[in-house]
C-alpha positions as a printed NumPy array, in Angstrom:
array([[-41.645, -26.473, 132.819],
       [-41.762, -24.283, 129.68 ],
       [-38.75 , -22.686, 129.027],
       [-35.409, -22.241, 130.037],
       [-35.511, -20.187, 132.63 ],
       [-32.238, -18.336, 133.346],
       [-31.659, -18.268, 137.206],
       [-30.912, -14.671, 138.205],
       [-32.67 , -13.169, 140.581],
       [-35.483, -10.802, 138.651],
       [-37.93 ,  -7.964, 139.921],
       [-41.552,  -8.043, 139.587],
       [-41.089,  -6.34 , 135.65 ],
       [-38.624,  -8.848, 134.701],
       [-41.061, -11.454, 136.171],
       [-43.937,  -9.991, 134.486],
       [-42.199, -10.237, 131.085],
       [-40.643, -13.194, 131.262],
       [-44.544, -14.71 , 132.1  ],
       [-45.893, -13.132, 130.094],
       [-43.468, -14.427, 126.664],
       [-43.995, -18.091, 128.309],
       [-47.902, -17.386, 128.103],
       [-48.065, -16.515, 124.586],
       [-48.495, -19.415, 122.242],
       [-49.969, -21.141, 119.711],
       [-53.603, -21.189, 121.437],
       [-54.186, -17.408, 120.967],
       [-54.402, -18.831, 117.142],
       [-57.97 , -20.401, 118.41 ],
       [-59.269, -17.792, 120.327],
       [-61.471, -16.199, 117.344],
       [-62.888, -19.791, 116.623],
       [-63.804, -19.997, 120.337],
       [-65.416, -16.642, 120.056],
       [-67.057, -17.31 , 116.977],
       [-69.302, -20.588, 118.8  ],
       [-69.695, -18.505, 122.049],
       [-70.965, -15.219, 120.113],
       [-70.124, -11.858, 121.505],
       [-70.015, -13.318, 125.384],
       [-67.199, -15.264, 124.212],
       [-64.799, -12.149, 125.039],
       [-66.555, -12.628, 128.883],
       [-65.848, -16.041, 128.734],
       [-61.891, -15.154, 127.943],
       [-61.791, -12.876, 130.924],
       [-63.497, -15.214, 133.359],
       [-61.079, -17.691, 132.9  ],
       [-58.118, -14.843, 133.449],
       [-59.608, -13.941, 136.732],
       [-59.818, -17.683, 137.252],
       [-55.902, -18.333, 136.83 ],
       [-55.384, -15.254, 138.657],
       [-57.102, -16.272, 141.751],
       [-55.443, -19.589, 141.919],
       [-52.006, -18.664, 140.665],
       [-52.04 , -16.505, 144.401],
       [-52.522, -19.53 , 145.575],
       [-49.237, -21.454, 143.457],
       [-47.364, -18.258, 144.627],
       [-47.792, -19.28 , 148.583],
       [-47.056, -22.949, 147.893],
       [-43.131, -22.044, 146.659],
       [-42.882, -22.695, 150.303],
       [-43.491, -25.725, 152.268],
       [-44.689, -24.193, 155.694],
       [-43.371, -21.082, 156.639],
       [-43.588, -18.946, 153.945],
       [-39.665, -17.59 , 154.883],
       [-37.313, -19.693, 155.697],
       [-39.558, -23.352, 154.887],
       [-38.512, -25.827, 152.062],
       [-38.5  , -24.504, 148.69 ],
       [-40.676, -26.056, 146.159],
       [-38.438, -25.766, 143.216],
       [-41.493, -27.507, 140.889],
       [-45.104, -28.122, 140.467],
       [-44.737, -31.644, 141.803],
       [-42.233, -30.688, 144.158],
       [-44.947, -28.674, 145.5  ],
       [-48.085, -31.33 , 145.504],
       [-45.392, -33.351, 146.519],
       [-44.42 , -31.725, 150.031],
       [-47.543, -29.968, 150.431],
       [-50.117, -32.836, 150.041],
       [-47.864, -35.662, 149.42 ],
       [-49.462, -39.055, 148.882],
       [-51.856, -39.739, 145.952],
       [-51.927, -36.267, 144.708],
       [-48.499, -36.346, 143.634],
       [-49.204, -39.917, 141.92 ],
       [-52.134, -38.334, 139.739],
       [-50.405, -34.455, 139.055],
       [-47.743, -36.868, 137.912],
       [-50.031, -38.635, 135.559],
       [-51.852, -34.921, 134.56 ],
       [-48.846, -33.225, 133.462],
       [-47.1  , -35.958, 132.054],
       [-50.313, -37.044, 129.626],
       [-50.498, -33.418, 128.825],
       [-47.139, -32.88 , 127.794],
       [-47.562, -36.119, 125.28 ],
       [-50.348, -34.308, 124.149],
       [-49.026, -31.026, 123.144],
       [-46.677, -32.721, 121.115],
       [-49.636, -33.806, 119.378],
       [-50.737, -31.212, 118.907],
       [-48.043, -28.925, 117.996],
       [-47.754, -31.665, 115.091],
       [-50.95 , -30.407, 113.493],
       [-50.578, -26.88 , 114.317],
       [-47.346, -26.703, 112.267],
       [-48.202, -28.969, 109.721],
       [-51.181, -26.608, 109.752],
       [-48.789, -23.929, 109.042],
       [-46.806, -25.471, 106.223],
       [-50.044, -25.803, 104.542],
       [-50.634, -22.108, 104.759],
       [-47.479, -20.987, 102.995],
       [-47.5  , -23.678, 100.09 ],
       [-51.487, -22.458,  99.724],
       [-51.055, -19.088, 100.418],
       [-47.795, -18.865,  97.693],
       [-50.594, -20.67 ,  94.886],
       [-53.153, -18.78 ,  95.557],
       [-50.263, -15.928,  94.721],
       [-48.482, -17.463,  92.092],
       [-52.174, -18.231,  89.689],
       [-53.074, -14.5  ,  90.355],
       [-56.454, -16.311,  92.729],
       [-57.251, -18.263,  89.463],
       [-56.822, -21.777,  91.756],
       [-57.964, -22.839,  94.662],
       [-55.336, -24.535,  95.989],
       [-55.688, -27.877,  97.358],
       [-52.972, -29.166,  99.722],
       [-52.264, -32.356, 100.937],
       [-50.713, -32.277, 104.617],
       [-49.503, -35.758, 105.337],
       [-45.826, -34.894, 104.174],
       [-45.648, -31.691, 105.894],
       [-46.521, -33.951, 109.145],
       [-43.693, -36.41 , 107.976],
       [-41.895, -33.844, 108.187],
       [-41.861, -31.909, 110.918],
       [-41.762, -35.608, 112.298],
       [-38.539, -36.162, 110.408],
       [-36.901, -32.817, 112.048],
       [-38.201, -34.235, 115.821],
       [-36.697, -37.226, 115.602],
       [-33.253, -35.049, 115.019],
       [-33.639, -32.915, 117.722],
       [-35.217, -35.517, 119.97 ],
       [-31.302, -36.973, 120.618],
       [-29.965, -33.732, 121.782],
       [-30.095, -33.984, 125.487],
       [-31.262, -31.304, 127.274],
       [-31.895, -29.519, 124.591],
       [-35.177, -27.351, 125.989],
       [-32.442, -25.79 , 128.449],
       [-31.129, -24.022, 126.168],
       [-31.25 , -20.397, 126.409],
       [-31.461, -19.487, 122.535],
       [-34.107, -21.134, 122.198],
       [-36.136, -19.251, 124.69 ],
       [-35.61 , -16.108, 123.669],
       [-35.608, -16.797, 119.772],
       [-39.212, -18.818, 121.127],
       [-40.767, -15.537, 122.702],
       [-39.325, -13.518, 119.67 ],
       [-41.824, -16.355, 117.834],
       [-44.67 , -16.095, 119.464],
       [-44.964, -11.851, 119.273],
       [-44.447, -12.362, 115.87 ],
       [-47.433, -14.418, 114.496],
       [-49.693, -13.181, 117.187],
       [-49.142,  -9.988, 116.767],
       [-48.748, -10.24 , 112.719],
       [-52.342, -12.448, 113.333],
       [-53.482,  -9.268, 114.962],
       [-52.835,  -6.477, 112.783],
       [-54.178,  -8.323, 109.867],
       [-57.485,  -9.104, 112.313],
       [-57.335,  -5.059, 112.763],
       [-57.032,  -4.769, 108.261],
       [-59.85 ,  -7.314, 107.804],
       [-62.114,  -5.187, 110.354],
       [-61.418,  -2.169, 107.697],
       [-61.776,  -3.063, 104.858],
       [-64.82 ,  -4.838, 105.804],
       [-65.834,  -1.357, 107.354],
       [-66.979,  -2.599, 110.391],
       [-67.951,  -5.926, 113.034],
       [-69.042,  -8.96 , 112.037],
       [-70.323, -11.611, 114.63 ],
       [-73.774, -11.894, 116.386],
       [-74.908, -12.167, 119.861],
       [-75.652, -15.842, 119.984],
       [-72.209, -17.197, 117.601],
       [-72.256, -19.873, 115.104],
       [-74.628, -21.747, 114.045],
       [-75.045, -25.587, 113.587],
       [-77.026, -28.473, 112.462],
       [-78.589, -29.07 , 115.386],
       [-78.485, -28.024, 119.125],
       [-76.27 , -30.319, 120.227],
       [-73.659, -29.902, 117.844],
       [-74.44 , -26.182, 118.921],
       [-73.185, -27.552, 122.094],
       [-70.869, -29.536, 121.743],
       [-68.945, -26.565, 119.995],
       [-69.259, -24.926, 122.538],
       [-67.923, -26.835, 125.32 ],
       [-64.815, -27.249, 122.984],
       [-64.618, -23.603, 122.686],
       [-64.13 , -23.663, 126.351],
       [-61.937, -26.48 , 126.179],
       [-59.807, -23.703, 123.417],
       [-59.914, -20.944, 126.218],
       [-58.744, -23.457, 129.14 ],
       [-55.669, -24.31 , 126.174],
       [-54.698, -20.444, 126.276],
       [-54.368, -20.278, 129.947],
       [-52.446, -23.748, 130.452],
       [-49.459, -21.957, 132.292],
       [-49.341, -22.389, 136.181],
       [-47.189, -25.957, 136.039],
       [-44.69 , -23.263, 135.207],
       [-44.823, -19.962, 137.296],
       [-43.039, -21.762, 140.721],
       [-40.208, -22.133, 138.503],
       [-40.593, -18.632, 137.402],
       [-41.464, -17.487, 141.116],
       [-37.621, -19.661, 142.368],
       [-35.913, -17.048, 140.355],
       [-36.605, -13.897, 142.092],
       [-34.389, -12.405, 145.029],
       [-35.361, -13.715, 148.916],
       [-37.318, -13.335, 150.946],
       [-39.604, -11.072, 148.504],
       [-40.819, -13.85 , 146.19 ],
       [-43.787, -14.53 , 147.921],
       [-45.099, -10.441, 147.095],
       [-43.385,  -9.724, 143.965],
       [-44.249, -13.058, 142.296],
       [-48.01 , -12.174, 143.172],
       [-47.446,  -8.439, 141.85 ],
       [-45.833, -10.054, 138.717],
       [-48.52 , -12.542, 138.15 ],
       [-51.329,  -9.672, 138.419],
       [-49.853,  -7.526, 135.629],
       [-48.935, -10.444, 133.287],
       [-51.877, -12.261, 133.558],
       [-53.969,  -8.296, 132.654],
       [-51.574,  -7.842, 130.018],
       [-52.252, -12.024, 128.233],
       [-56.127, -11.55 , 128.876],
       [-56.215,  -7.704, 127.458],
       [-54.645,  -9.68 , 124.545],
       [-56.116, -12.676, 123.492],
       [-59.462, -10.621, 124.221],
       [-57.851,  -8.18 , 121.48 ],
       [-56.891, -11.239, 118.664],
       [-60.518, -13.061, 120.049],
       [-62.891, -10.272, 119.582],
       [-60.927,  -8.716, 116.438],
       [-59.98 , -12.118, 114.382],
       [-64.375, -12.989, 115.287],
       [-65.358,  -9.46 , 114.474],
       [-62.928,  -9.852, 110.537],
       [-64.724, -12.824, 110.237],
       [-67.636, -13.155, 112.298],
       [-69.81 , -16.659, 112.187],
       [-67.531, -18.41 , 109.371],
       [-64.305, -17.934, 111.558],
       [-61.349, -20.717, 110.671],
       [-59.887, -22.75 , 113.828],
       [-56.345, -21.861, 113.3  ],
       [-56.761, -17.739, 112.366],
       [-53.651, -17.339, 110.167],
       [-55.619, -19.526, 107.803],
       [-58.145, -17.416, 106.547],
       [-55.759, -15.091, 105.358],
       [-53.91 , -14.871, 101.7  ],
       [-53.03 , -11.495, 101.35 ],
       [-50.67 ,  -9.814, 101.418],
       [-49.026, -13.096, 101.068],
       [-45.337, -12.297, 102.008],
       [-46.522, -11.11 , 105.476],
       [-48.854, -14.065, 105.569],
       [-45.638, -16.338, 105.502],
       [-43.334, -15.177, 107.714],
       [-46.364, -15.203, 110.265],
       [-46.699, -19.142, 109.542],
       [-43.136, -19.557, 109.065],
       [-42.504, -18.245, 113.198],
       [-45.445, -20.642, 114.137],
       [-43.46 , -23.592, 112.441],
       [-40.395, -22.065, 114.261],
       [-41.552, -21.496, 117.548],
       [-43.163, -25.203, 117.754],
       [-39.82 , -27.078, 116.735],
       [-38.308, -25.552, 119.93 ],
       [-41.682, -26.091, 121.849],
       [-42.008, -29.56 , 121.085],
       [-39.235, -30.222, 122.364],
       [-39.859, -27.933, 125.423],
       [-42.94 , -29.933, 125.977],
       [-41.158, -33.219, 125.574],
       [-37.693, -33.386, 126.96 ],
       [-39.156, -33.293, 130.22 ],
       [-41.141, -36.994, 129.43 ],
       [-38.116, -38.452, 127.559],
       [-36.146, -37.319, 131.081],
       [-38.887, -38.846, 134.129],
       [-39.262, -42.956, 131.374],
       [-34.993, -42.692, 130.853],
       [-34.711, -41.803, 134.786],
       [-37.108, -44.338, 135.866],
       [-35.965, -47.275, 133.214],
       [-32.155, -46.909, 134.476],
       [-32.637, -47.02 , 137.426],
       [-34.518, -50.89 , 137.422],
       [-32.395, -51.789, 135.425],
       [-28.505, -50.1  , 134.983],
       [-27.204, -51.739, 131.456],
       [-29.873, -49.827, 129.909],
       [-28.224, -46.168, 130.775],
       [-24.562, -47.818, 128.922],
       [-23.346, -45.173, 126.726],
       [-20.625, -45.295, 123.933],
       [-18.9  , -41.928, 123.097],
       [-19.129, -41.452, 119.657],
       [-16.745, -38.964, 117.599],
       [-18.915, -36.108, 114.798],
       [-16.099, -34.045, 112.437],
       [-15.973, -30.576, 113.312],
       [-18.631, -31.399, 115.956],
       [-17.607, -32.204, 119.876],
       [-18.245, -36.213, 120.824],
       [-21.842, -37.637, 121.6  ],
       [-22.623, -39.942, 124.375],
       [-24.993, -42.62 , 122.228],
       [-27.633, -44.471, 124.261],
       [-29.396, -47.29 , 122.435],
       [-32.555, -47.189, 124.41 ],
       [-32.568, -43.401, 124.005],
       [-32.624, -43.348, 120.465],
       [-35.41 , -46.575, 120.459],
       [-37.385, -44.877, 123.241],
       [-37.704, -41.062, 121.53 ],
       [-37.876, -42.066, 118.089],
       [-41.189, -44.232, 119.13 ],
       [-42.264, -41.337, 121.036],
       [-42.115, -39.077, 117.686],
       [-42.913, -41.512, 115.331],
       [-46.234, -42.684, 117.497],
       [-47.075, -38.015, 118.239],
       [-46.517, -38.01 , 114.417],
       [-48.848, -41.206, 113.169],
       [-51.581, -39.833, 115.737],
       [-51.345, -36.627, 114.252],
       [-51.596, -37.801, 110.675],
       [-55.029, -39.737, 111.636],
       [-56.853, -36.773, 113.569],
       [-55.313, -33.909, 112.272],
       [-58.385, -31.796, 114.116],
       [-56.262, -29.094, 115.513],
       [-59.103, -27.289, 118.036],
       [-60.101, -30.182, 118.404],
       [-57.116, -31.137, 120.202],
       [-56.463, -28.409, 121.485],
       [-59.746, -28.777, 123.363],
       [-58.717, -32.104, 124.697],
       [-55.158, -30.937, 126.234],
       [-56.661, -27.626, 127.612],
       [-59.786, -30.028, 129.453],
       [-57.588, -31.857, 130.554],
       [-54.867, -29.671, 132.266],
       [-56.935, -27.493, 133.313],
       [-58.921, -28.307, 136.307],
       [-56.243, -30.042, 138.213],
       [-53.19 , -27.611, 137.054],
       [-54.535, -24.648, 137.59 ],
       [-57.692, -24.866, 140.171],
       [-57.638, -28.245, 142.027],
       [-54.412, -28.601, 143.201],
       [-53.499, -24.886, 144.299],
       [-57.097, -24.754, 145.927],
       [-55.769, -28.044, 147.954],
       [-52.372, -26.358, 148.471],
       [-53.822, -22.997, 149.674],
       [-56.348, -24.291, 151.979],
       [-53.656, -27.86 , 153.944],
       [-51.75 , -24.667, 154.475],
       [-53.764, -21.741, 155.612],
       [-55.757, -24.586, 157.855],
       [-58.915, -23.591, 156.463],
       [-60.888, -25.626, 158.637],
       [-64.113, -28.373, 157.078],
       [-66.971, -26.833, 156.072],
       [-66.115, -23.491, 157.377],
       [-67.349, -20.617, 154.656],
       [-64.099, -19.819, 152.914],
       [-63.766, -24.394, 152.457],
       [-66.986, -24.285, 151.058],
       [-66.073, -21.012, 148.769],
       [-63.569, -22.254, 147.452],
       [-64.342, -25.893, 146.53 ],
       [-67.495, -24.413, 145.249],
       [-64.929, -23.05 , 142.589],
       [-63.299, -25.56 , 142.633],
       [-66.47 , -27.473, 141.816],
       [-67.265, -25.634, 139.066],
       [-63.81 , -25.746, 137.404],
       [-64.69 , -29.121, 136.818],
       [-67.727, -29.05 , 135.863],
       [-66.545, -26.577, 132.87 ],
       [-63.544, -28.857, 131.972],
       [-66.329, -31.947, 132.047],
       [-67.931, -30.34 , 129.535],
       [-65.099, -28.635, 127.882],
       [-63.451, -32.241, 127.629],
       [-66.646, -33.952, 126.51 ],
       [-66.724, -31.33 , 123.59 ],
       [-63.641, -32.175, 122.47 ],
       [-63.8  , -35.43 , 122.47 ],
       [-67.222, -35.61 , 120.576],
       [-65.67 , -32.928, 118.378],
       [-62.815, -35.255, 117.519],
       [-65.922, -38.105, 116.922],
       [-68.35 , -35.691, 114.784],
       [-65.103, -35.127, 112.466],
       [-64.224, -38.533, 112.08 ],
       [-67.398, -39.6  , 110.399],
       [-67.085, -37.46 , 106.977],
       [-63.264, -37.37 , 107.216],
       [-60.669, -40.557, 105.139],
       [-57.602, -41.289, 108.162],
       [-54.531, -40.058, 106.752],
       [-55.815, -37.634, 104.529],
       [-55.71 , -34.076, 106.049],
       [-55.755, -31.487, 103.627],
       [-55.963, -27.724, 103.612]])
C-alpha cells in the first residue's frame, strides 16, 4: 500500500532492500526530538519498538496464506489476511483504522512539506543577510501551495502505482535522511562532544513532562508504522519459500532500519541536546545549499507519498459509491492537446478536491508536526502492528485459550495497547496545549 511493488519474484536480499526503502521516511526526522523527551534511554526505547515489530512481523509472514502454509489461500493484502483469517467485525475494525490512518498521514505530510518549504526560505534568507536577520517565515502560503499541487495529482487515477514513483521516493528518502545524519555528526564534531542528559528535556511542570514522553512514544510508533505493507511485499516472493524468505528478509531489514533510527535519533540529540527541534532538518542553516537539498528531497518525496496514502482511500470511496449509485461512475472522455485522452468523472473531481481542501485546512488549523505524527503513530501501532498479527497467529496455530503461549501473547498485546493509549493521550494533550498559545491559521517558522 505504501509503494508500487513490481510483481517480480524476489530473493531475500531484494525483499530486504525493498522493505528498507519503503520504511525509511519522514518519521526519521522526529526521532531526535523523541529521544530528547526520553533522555539517553530513548535509544533503548527505539530498539524495543523494533523488537516488538520484528516479533509480530513474523506472525504476519505466517498469515500470508489462510490455512495450510504451503497450499492455503493467498492473502494479497493486509485487509485480505484479516478478513480471511479472523473475519467478522475484525475486518471492519481493520478497515476503519487503516483508512483513518491514511487520512491522518495526508495531513501530517502536508505539514511536513510546508515546514521544509519554510526552512528553505528561512535558510536562504539567513544566508543572503549574512546571518544579520532572524528571518521570520509565515507558513500558510506554503501549506496552500502544497494543497494546490495535490489538487492536480489527485485527479490522476492510480498515480500511486507508477513504478518511477517508487524509485524516486526511495532515492529522496535516503537523500534527506543521510544528509540529516551527516549534518548531525558534523554538529557533534563542532561541539567537541555530545550534548544531552539522562532525563532528557525539562518541562514547565511534571505533567507536561509526562505528556511529552507519551507523545515521543507516538512519534517512534509512527516511524515503525509499516506492518500493513509487509504482506503485499511478501506476495512478490517466489513460492513455496515465501514465508521463510520473508522472515529472513524481515530480520535483516528491521535490524538495519532500527540501527539507522538509533543513529539518527541519538546523533541528532547529541548534536542539539534538550533543545532538539521537532523536525531535525529545521535545526540546520549551514551549509545552506546542503540543507536546501535535504528539504527539497523531502518535499519531492512527500508530494508522491501523499498520493500513495490517499489513492487507496479515493478508490475505496469511489468503488463503494459507484456500486450504490451507478450513474456516479459515468465518465466522459476529454481530449487534451499533446496528451493522452482523460476520462473525466464529476464525482471524482468533487470528492478528491474536497478531500485535499479539507486536509489542507486542517493542516493550516493545527500545523503541529510532532503532535500529528504522535496521533497517527498511536492510532496505527497497536491494532495494525500488534493486535491483528497476534490474533491471526493465535487462530492459525490454534493456541488454546489460557495456555502459557496464549497468556504471553495477550500480555504483549495488552502492554502495547497501554503504550498506544498513552501515546494517543499525550499527543492529543500536546495539540490542546499548543492551541492555547497558537492562533489558528498562523503557522510560522
